[in-house]
Amino acid sequence: MTTTPPRRSPAAPLDSPVPGRHRSWPWCRQCSGIALDLGSARTRAWTSGRRMILDVPTVTFHGGGAVYPIRRGTIVDTPGTARMLDRLLGHRLPRFGRPLLILTAPVLGGVAYRAEARVAVEVLRPRTVLTIPTARAVASAADADLSRPLLVVDIGAHLTEVALLADGAVIDARHAALGTSDLDSRALPTVTAMATSPSPSPSPSIQVADCVVAMVTAMLEQDRTSRTLEALRRGALLAGGGALLPGISYGIAGQLHAPVQPVPAPHTAAVRGAAKLLRAAHGHPSATGSSTGGSTRSTDTPHPH
């Protein structure tokens, strides 16, 4: 089984040019919004009226030193996360009005993660916070057909997730505290080396591929329906920075004997999917209601627990 080697490509503009002189936000304050993906290594955001994705390290500074407020998909420093978001987005917000915020969350982050994330994003003064599983955002970015079971593999810097979607909802998921930051990039095989060497020596990327295969195998064994098998035969979507490493995608496809399709610009797929859902969410009843008394509405897309 072969896969098309993923290529790093610049993220496509998410919105058409905004008319008007130096206008960064829509004239309609109720239409302003933020799509946000809080990663352990990188934080990515897209704001209404802007064409490019903001992509910065997930780091803040306090007491003269660097602080990493998110580790292995867990918010360990909520005030530090808030400071980072304020530095990244505070000066980009409209002076008046409160944005709608779409926040991606690890599929197994649970209530605790979403609660801490909501506290952190309050610095952005959102009128509504909608959380969605990262896997659902990736599927949206890929324009995947959600009427059929879908397997999404997201390999980040510090966390790897495998999720099974049915009718757009996550019905099973696994995760592992392993990611691309655990690999020695000097040991990763190139496409040329993999094609010319009859028996390439094992590389650290195999650890991640083996981990994904183990999680998918466990899902197959525990699924009393045919949905996991159907999704596997259809082919898995591969997202995150790990999708840019051919050793990982080839390893997963070879061991599972199933197609693996890296999504375009996989490292920004989650935030691009959130941005796509953000535009749709502006018409959702939970997002359009007027907020009173300075309160913030919060709505969750179902996550498995």
CSV table of C-alpha atoms in Angstrom, one decimal:
chain,number,residue,atom,x,y,z
A,1,MET,CA,0.0,0.0,0.0
A,2,THR,CA,1.4,3.4,-0.9
A,3,THR,CA,0.4,6.9,0.0
A,4,THR,CA,1.0,10.2,-1.7
A,5,PRO,CA,3.9,11.8,0.2
A,6,PRO,CA,2.5,14.9,2.0
A,7,ARG,CA,3.9,18.2,0.9
A,8,ARG,CA,4.0,21.3,3.1
A,9,SER,CA,1.9,23.9,1.4
A,10,PRO,CA,0.9,27.4,2.6
A,11,ALA,CA,-2.5,27.6,4.1
A,12,ALA,CA,-5.0,29.0,1.6
A,13,PRO,CA,-6.8,32.2,2.4
A,14,LEU,CA,-9.9,31.6,4.5
A,15,ASP,CA,-11.8,34.6,3.5
A,16,SER,CA,-12.1,37.0,0.5
A,17,PRO,CA,-10.5,40.4,0.8
A,18,VAL,CA,-12.5,42.7,3.0
A,19,PRO,CA,-13.7,45.8,1.3
A,20,GLY,CA,-13.0,49.1,2.9
A,21,ARG,CA,-9.8,50.9,3.9
A,22,HIS,CA,-7.7,49.0,6.4
A,23,ARG,CA,-10.8,47.3,7.8
A,24,SER,CA,-9.8,44.3,9.9
A,25,TRP,CA,-13.2,43.3,11.3
A,26,PRO,CA,-16.7,43.2,9.7
A,27,TRP,CA,-18.8,46.2,10.2
A,28,CYS,CA,-21.3,44.0,12.0
A,29,ARG,CA,-20.0,43.6,15.6
A,30,GLN,CA,-22.2,40.6,16.1
A,31,CYS,CA,-20.4,38.9,13.1
A,32,SER,CA,-16.9,39.1,14.6
A,33,GLY,CA,-15.4,35.8,15.6
A,34,ILE,CA,-12.3,33.8,16.5
A,35,ALA,CA,-11.3,30.3,15.6
A,36,LEU,CA,-8.8,29.0,18.1
A,37,ASP,CA,-6.6,25.9,18.3
A,38,LEU,CA,-4.6,25.6,21.5
A,39,GLY,CA,-1.8,23.2,20.9
A,40,SER,CA,0.9,22.1,23.3
A,41,ALA,CA,3.7,23.5,21.0
A,42,ARG,CA,1.8,25.9,18.7
A,43,THR,CA,-1.3,28.0,19.1
A,44,ARG,CA,-3.2,29.0,15.9
A,45,ALA,CA,-6.0,31.5,15.5
A,46,TRP,CA,-8.0,33.0,12.8
A,47,THR,CA,-10.1,36.1,13.2
A,48,SER,CA,-13.0,37.3,11.1
A,49,GLY,CA,-12.0,39.8,8.4
A,50,ARG,CA,-8.4,38.5,8.2
A,51,ARG,CA,-7.1,36.2,5.5
A,52,MET,CA,-4.1,34.7,7.3
A,53,ILE,CA,-3.8,32.3,10.2
A,54,LEU,CA,-1.9,33.5,13.2
A,55,ASP,CA,0.6,30.8,14.2
A,56,VAL,CA,2.8,31.3,17.3
A,57,PRO,CA,4.6,29.1,19.9
A,58,THR,CA,2.5,28.2,22.9
A,59,VAL,CA,4.7,30.0,25.4
A,60,THR,CA,4.4,33.0,27.6
A,61,PHE,CA,6.8,34.8,29.9
A,62,HIS,CA,6.4,35.4,33.6
A,63,GLY,CA,9.0,36.2,36.3
A,64,GLY,CA,11.7,36.6,33.7
A,65,GLY,CA,11.4,33.1,32.3
A,66,ALA,CA,9.5,31.2,29.6
A,67,VAL,CA,6.4,29.3,30.7
A,68,TYR,CA,4.8,26.6,28.6
A,69,PRO,CA,1.1,26.7,29.8
A,70,ILE,CA,-0.1,23.6,27.8
A,71,ARG,CA,1.6,20.3,28.0
A,72,ARG,CA,0.6,17.0,26.4
A,73,GLY,CA,-2.9,18.4,25.6
A,74,THR,CA,-3.5,19.6,29.2
A,75,ILE,CA,-3.8,23.2,30.3
A,76,VAL,CA,-1.4,23.3,33.3
A,77,ASP,CA,-1.2,27.1,33.7
A,78,THR,CA,-4.6,28.8,33.0
A,79,PRO,CA,-3.4,32.3,33.8
A,80,GLY,CA,-0.4,31.8,31.6
A,81,THR,CA,-2.7,30.6,28.8
A,82,ALA,CA,-4.8,33.8,29.2
A,83,ARG,CA,-1.7,36.0,29.1
A,84,MET,CA,-0.6,34.3,25.9
A,85,LEU,CA,-4.0,34.8,24.3
A,86,ASP,CA,-4.1,38.4,25.3
A,87,ARG,CA,-0.7,39.0,23.8
A,88,LEU,CA,-1.7,37.3,20.6
A,89,LEU,CA,-5.2,38.5,20.1
A,90,GLY,CA,-6.0,41.3,22.6
A,91,HIS,CA,-4.9,44.1,20.3
A,92,ARG,CA,-6.7,42.6,17.3
A,93,LEU,CA,-10.1,42.7,18.9
A,94,PRO,CA,-12.7,45.4,18.2
A,95,ARG,CA,-12.9,47.9,20.9
A,96,PHE,CA,-16.7,47.3,21.2
A,97,GLY,CA,-18.6,44.2,20.8
A,98,ARG,CA,-17.9,40.6,21.8
A,99,PRO,CA,-16.7,37.9,19.4
A,100,LEU,CA,-18.1,34.5,18.9
A,101,LEU,CA,-15.3,32.0,19.7
A,102,ILE,CA,-14.9,28.5,18.3
A,103,LEU,CA,-12.4,26.5,20.3
A,104,THR,CA,-11.0,23.1,19.4
A,105,ALA,CA,-10.5,20.6,22.2
A,106,PRO,CA,-8.7,17.3,22.5
A,107,VAL,CA,-11.3,14.5,21.9
A,108,LEU,CA,-10.5,13.1,25.4
A,109,GLY,CA,-9.8,16.4,27.1
A,110,GLY,CA,-13.0,16.1,29.1
A,111,VAL,CA,-14.9,18.6,31.1
A,112,ALA,CA,-11.8,19.7,33.0
A,113,TYR,CA,-10.0,20.8,29.8
A,114,ARG,CA,-13.0,22.7,28.5
A,115,ALA,CA,-13.5,24.4,31.8
A,116,GLU,CA,-9.9,25.6,32.0
A,117,ALA,CA,-9.9,26.7,28.4
A,118,ARG,CA,-13.1,28.8,28.9
A,119,VAL,CA,-11.5,30.5,31.9
A,120,ALA,CA,-8.4,31.4,29.8
A,121,VAL,CA,-10.4,32.7,26.8
A,122,GLU,CA,-12.4,35.1,29.0
A,123,VAL,CA,-9.5,37.5,28.4
A,124,LEU,CA,-10.8,37.8,24.8
A,125,ARG,CA,-14.3,38.9,26.0
A,126,PRO,CA,-16.3,36.3,24.0
A,127,ARG,CA,-20.1,36.6,23.9
A,128,THR,CA,-20.3,32.8,23.2
A,129,VAL,CA,-17.8,30.0,23.3
A,130,LEU,CA,-18.4,26.9,21.2
A,131,THR,CA,-16.1,23.9,21.7
A,132,ILE,CA,-15.7,21.2,19.2
A,133,PRO,CA,-13.5,18.1,19.1
A,134,THR,CA,-10.3,18.6,17.1
A,135,ALA,CA,-11.2,15.6,15.0
A,136,ARG,CA,-14.4,17.2,13.9
A,137,ALA,CA,-12.6,20.4,13.0
A,138,VAL,CA,-10.1,18.4,10.9
A,139,ALA,CA,-13.0,16.6,9.1
A,140,SER,CA,-14.5,20.0,8.3
A,141,ALA,CA,-11.3,21.3,6.9
A,142,ALA,CA,-11.0,18.3,4.6
A,143,ASP,CA,-14.6,18.6,3.5
A,144,ALA,CA,-15.1,15.0,4.4
A,145,ASP,CA,-18.3,13.2,3.8
A,146,LEU,CA,-19.7,12.8,7.4
A,147,SER,CA,-22.6,10.6,6.4
A,148,ARG,CA,-20.2,7.6,6.5
A,149,PRO,CA,-18.0,6.5,9.4
A,150,LEU,CA,-14.7,8.4,9.3
A,151,LEU,CA,-11.3,7.7,11.1
A,152,VAL,CA,-9.3,10.8,11.9
A,153,VAL,CA,-5.7,10.6,13.1
A,154,ASP,CA,-4.1,13.8,14.5
A,155,ILE,CA,-0.4,13.7,15.3
A,156,GLY,CA,0.7,16.8,17.1
A,157,ALA,CA,3.9,17.8,18.7
A,158,HIS,CA,3.1,16.3,22.1
A,159,LEU,CA,-0.1,14.3,21.6
A,160,THR,CA,-1.5,11.8,19.2
A,161,GLU,CA,-5.2,11.2,18.9
A,162,VAL,CA,-7.3,8.7,16.9
A,163,ALA,CA,-11.0,9.4,16.7
A,164,LEU,CA,-13.9,7.6,15.0
A,165,LEU,CA,-16.7,9.9,13.7
A,166,ALA,CA,-20.2,8.7,12.8
A,167,ASP,CA,-22.7,11.3,11.5
A,168,GLY,CA,-20.2,14.0,12.5
A,169,ALA,CA,-20.0,13.0,16.2
A,170,VAL,CA,-17.1,11.3,17.9
A,171,ILE,CA,-18.2,7.9,19.0
A,172,ASP,CA,-14.8,6.4,20.0
A,173,ALA,CA,-11.4,7.8,20.6
A,174,ARG,CA,-7.9,7.0,21.9
A,175,HIS,CA,-4.9,9.2,22.6
A,176,ALA,CA,-1.3,8.8,23.6
A,177,ALA,CA,1.2,11.2,25.1
A,178,LEU,CA,3.5,10.9,22.1
A,179,GLY,CA,4.2,13.3,19.2
A,180,THR,CA,6.6,14.7,16.8
A,181,SER,CA,8.6,16.5,19.5
A,182,ASP,CA,9.6,13.1,20.8
A,183,LEU,CA,11.3,12.3,17.5
A,184,ASP,CA,14.9,13.0,16.5
A,185,SER,CA,14.4,14.8,13.2
A,186,ARG,CA,17.9,13.8,12.1
A,187,ALA,CA,16.8,10.2,12.2
A,188,LEU,CA,13.7,10.5,10.1
A,189,PRO,CA,14.0,8.9,6.7
A,190,THR,CA,13.6,10.9,3.6
A,191,VAL,CA,11.3,9.9,0.8
A,192,THR,CA,14.3,9.1,-1.4
A,193,ALA,CA,15.9,6.9,1.2
A,194,MET,CA,12.7,5.0,1.7
A,195,ALA,CA,12.3,4.4,-2.0
A,196,THR,CA,15.9,3.3,-2.7
A,197,SER,CA,16.7,1.2,0.4
A,198,PRO,CA,15.3,-2.4,0.2
A,199,SER,CA,15.1,-2.6,4.0
A,200,PRO,CA,15.3,0.8,5.6
A,201,SER,CA,16.5,0.7,9.2
A,202,PRO,CA,13.9,1.4,11.9
A,203,SER,CA,13.5,5.1,12.7
A,204,PRO,CA,11.9,7.0,15.7
A,205,SER,CA,8.9,7.7,13.5
A,206,ILE,CA,8.0,4.1,13.6
A,207,GLN,CA,7.2,4.5,17.3
A,208,VAL,CA,4.4,7.0,16.4
A,209,ALA,CA,3.2,4.8,13.6
A,210,ASP,CA,3.1,1.8,15.9
A,211,CYS,CA,1.2,3.8,18.5
A,212,VAL,CA,-1.4,4.8,16.0
A,213,VAL,CA,-1.8,1.2,14.7
A,214,ALA,CA,-2.2,-0.1,18.3
A,215,MET,CA,-4.9,2.4,19.0
A,216,VAL,CA,-6.8,1.6,15.8
A,217,THR,CA,-6.4,-2.1,16.4
A,218,ALA,CA,-7.9,-1.7,19.9
A,219,MET,CA,-10.9,0.2,18.4
A,220,LEU,CA,-11.4,-2.6,15.9
A,221,GLU,CA,-11.4,-5.3,18.6
A,222,GLN,CA,-13.8,-3.4,20.9
A,223,ASP,CA,-16.2,-2.3,18.2
A,224,ARG,CA,-19.2,-4.6,18.1
A,225,THR,CA,-20.5,-2.8,15.0
A,226,SER,CA,-18.8,-2.6,11.6
A,227,ARG,CA,-18.3,1.2,11.7
A,228,THR,CA,-14.6,1.1,12.6
A,229,LEU,CA,-13.8,-1.4,9.9
A,230,GLU,CA,-15.9,0.6,7.4
A,231,ALA,CA,-14.0,3.8,8.3
A,232,LEU,CA,-10.7,2.0,8.0
A,233,ARG,CA,-11.5,0.6,4.5
A,234,ARG,CA,-12.6,4.1,3.5
A,235,GLY,CA,-9.2,5.4,4.6
A,236,ALA,CA,-8.0,7.5,7.5
A,237,LEU,CA,-7.6,11.2,7.5
A,238,LEU,CA,-4.1,12.2,8.8
A,239,ALA,CA,-3.6,15.7,10.3
A,240,GLY,CA,-1.2,17.5,12.5
A,241,GLY,CA,2.5,18.1,12.0
A,242,GLY,CA,3.1,14.3,11.9
A,243,ALA,CA,1.3,14.2,8.6
A,244,LEU,CA,4.2,16.1,7.1
A,245,LEU,CA,6.6,13.2,7.9
A,246,PRO,CA,6.4,10.5,5.2
A,247,GLY,CA,7.9,7.9,7.5
A,248,ILE,CA,4.8,8.1,9.7
A,249,SER,CA,2.1,8.1,7.0
A,250,TYR,CA,3.9,5.2,5.2
A,251,GLY,CA,4.2,3.2,8.4
A,252,ILE,CA,0.5,3.6,9.3
A,253,ALA,CA,-0.7,2.6,5.8
A,254,GLY,CA,1.7,-0.3,5.6
A,255,GLN,CA,0.7,-1.8,8.9
A,256,LEU,CA,-3.0,-1.3,8.6
A,257,HIS,CA,-3.1,-2.3,4.9
A,258,ALA,CA,-5.4,0.7,4.4
A,259,PRO,CA,-5.2,4.0,2.7
A,260,VAL,CA,-4.0,7.0,4.7
A,261,GLN,CA,-4.8,10.5,3.3
A,262,PRO,CA,-2.9,13.5,4.7
A,263,VAL,CA,-5.2,16.6,4.6
A,264,PRO,CA,-3.9,19.7,2.9
A,265,ALA,CA,-1.8,21.8,5.1
A,266,PRO,CA,-2.3,19.3,7.9
A,267,HIS,CA,-0.6,21.4,10.6
A,268,THR,CA,-3.3,24.0,10.4
A,269,ALA,CA,-6.2,21.8,9.6
A,270,ALA,CA,-7.9,22.1,13.0
A,271,VAL,CA,-8.0,25.9,13.1
A,272,ARG,CA,-9.1,26.0,9.4
A,273,GLY,CA,-11.9,23.6,10.2
A,274,ALA,CA,-12.9,25.7,13.2
A,275,ALA,CA,-12.9,28.8,11.0
A,276,LYS,CA,-15.2,27.1,8.6
A,277,LEU,CA,-17.6,26.1,11.4
A,278,LEU,CA,-17.3,29.6,12.8
A,279,ARG,CA,-18.8,31.1,9.6
A,280,ALA,CA,-21.6,28.6,9.8
A,281,ALA,CA,-22.1,29.1,13.5
A,282,HIS,CA,-22.9,32.8,13.1
A,283,GLY,CA,-26.5,31.7,12.2
A,284,HIS,CA,-26.8,29.1,15.0
A,285,PRO,CA,-29.4,30.0,17.7
A,286,SER,CA,-26.9,29.5,20.5
A,287,ALA,CA,-24.5,32.0,18.9
A,288,THR,CA,-26.9,34.7,17.8
A,289,GLY,CA,-28.8,35.3,21.0
A,290,SER,CA,-27.9,38.6,22.6
A,291,SER,CA,-25.9,38.4,25.8
A,292,THR,CA,-27.1,40.2,28.8
A,293,GLY,CA,-25.4,41.3,32.0
A,294,GLY,CA,-22.0,40.6,30.5
A,295,SER,CA,-22.5,36.9,30.6
A,296,THR,CA,-20.9,34.4,28.3
A,297,ARG,CA,-22.8,31.6,26.6
A,298,SER,CA,-21.0,28.3,26.4
A,299,THR,CA,-22.0,25.4,24.2
A,300,ASP,CA,-20.2,22.0,23.7
A,301,THR,CA,-20.2,19.7,20.7
A,302,PRO,CA,-20.5,16.2,22.2
A,303,HIS,CA,-17.1,14.7,23.3
A,304,PRO,CA,-16.6,11.1,24.5
A,305,HIS,CA,-15.7,10.8,28.2
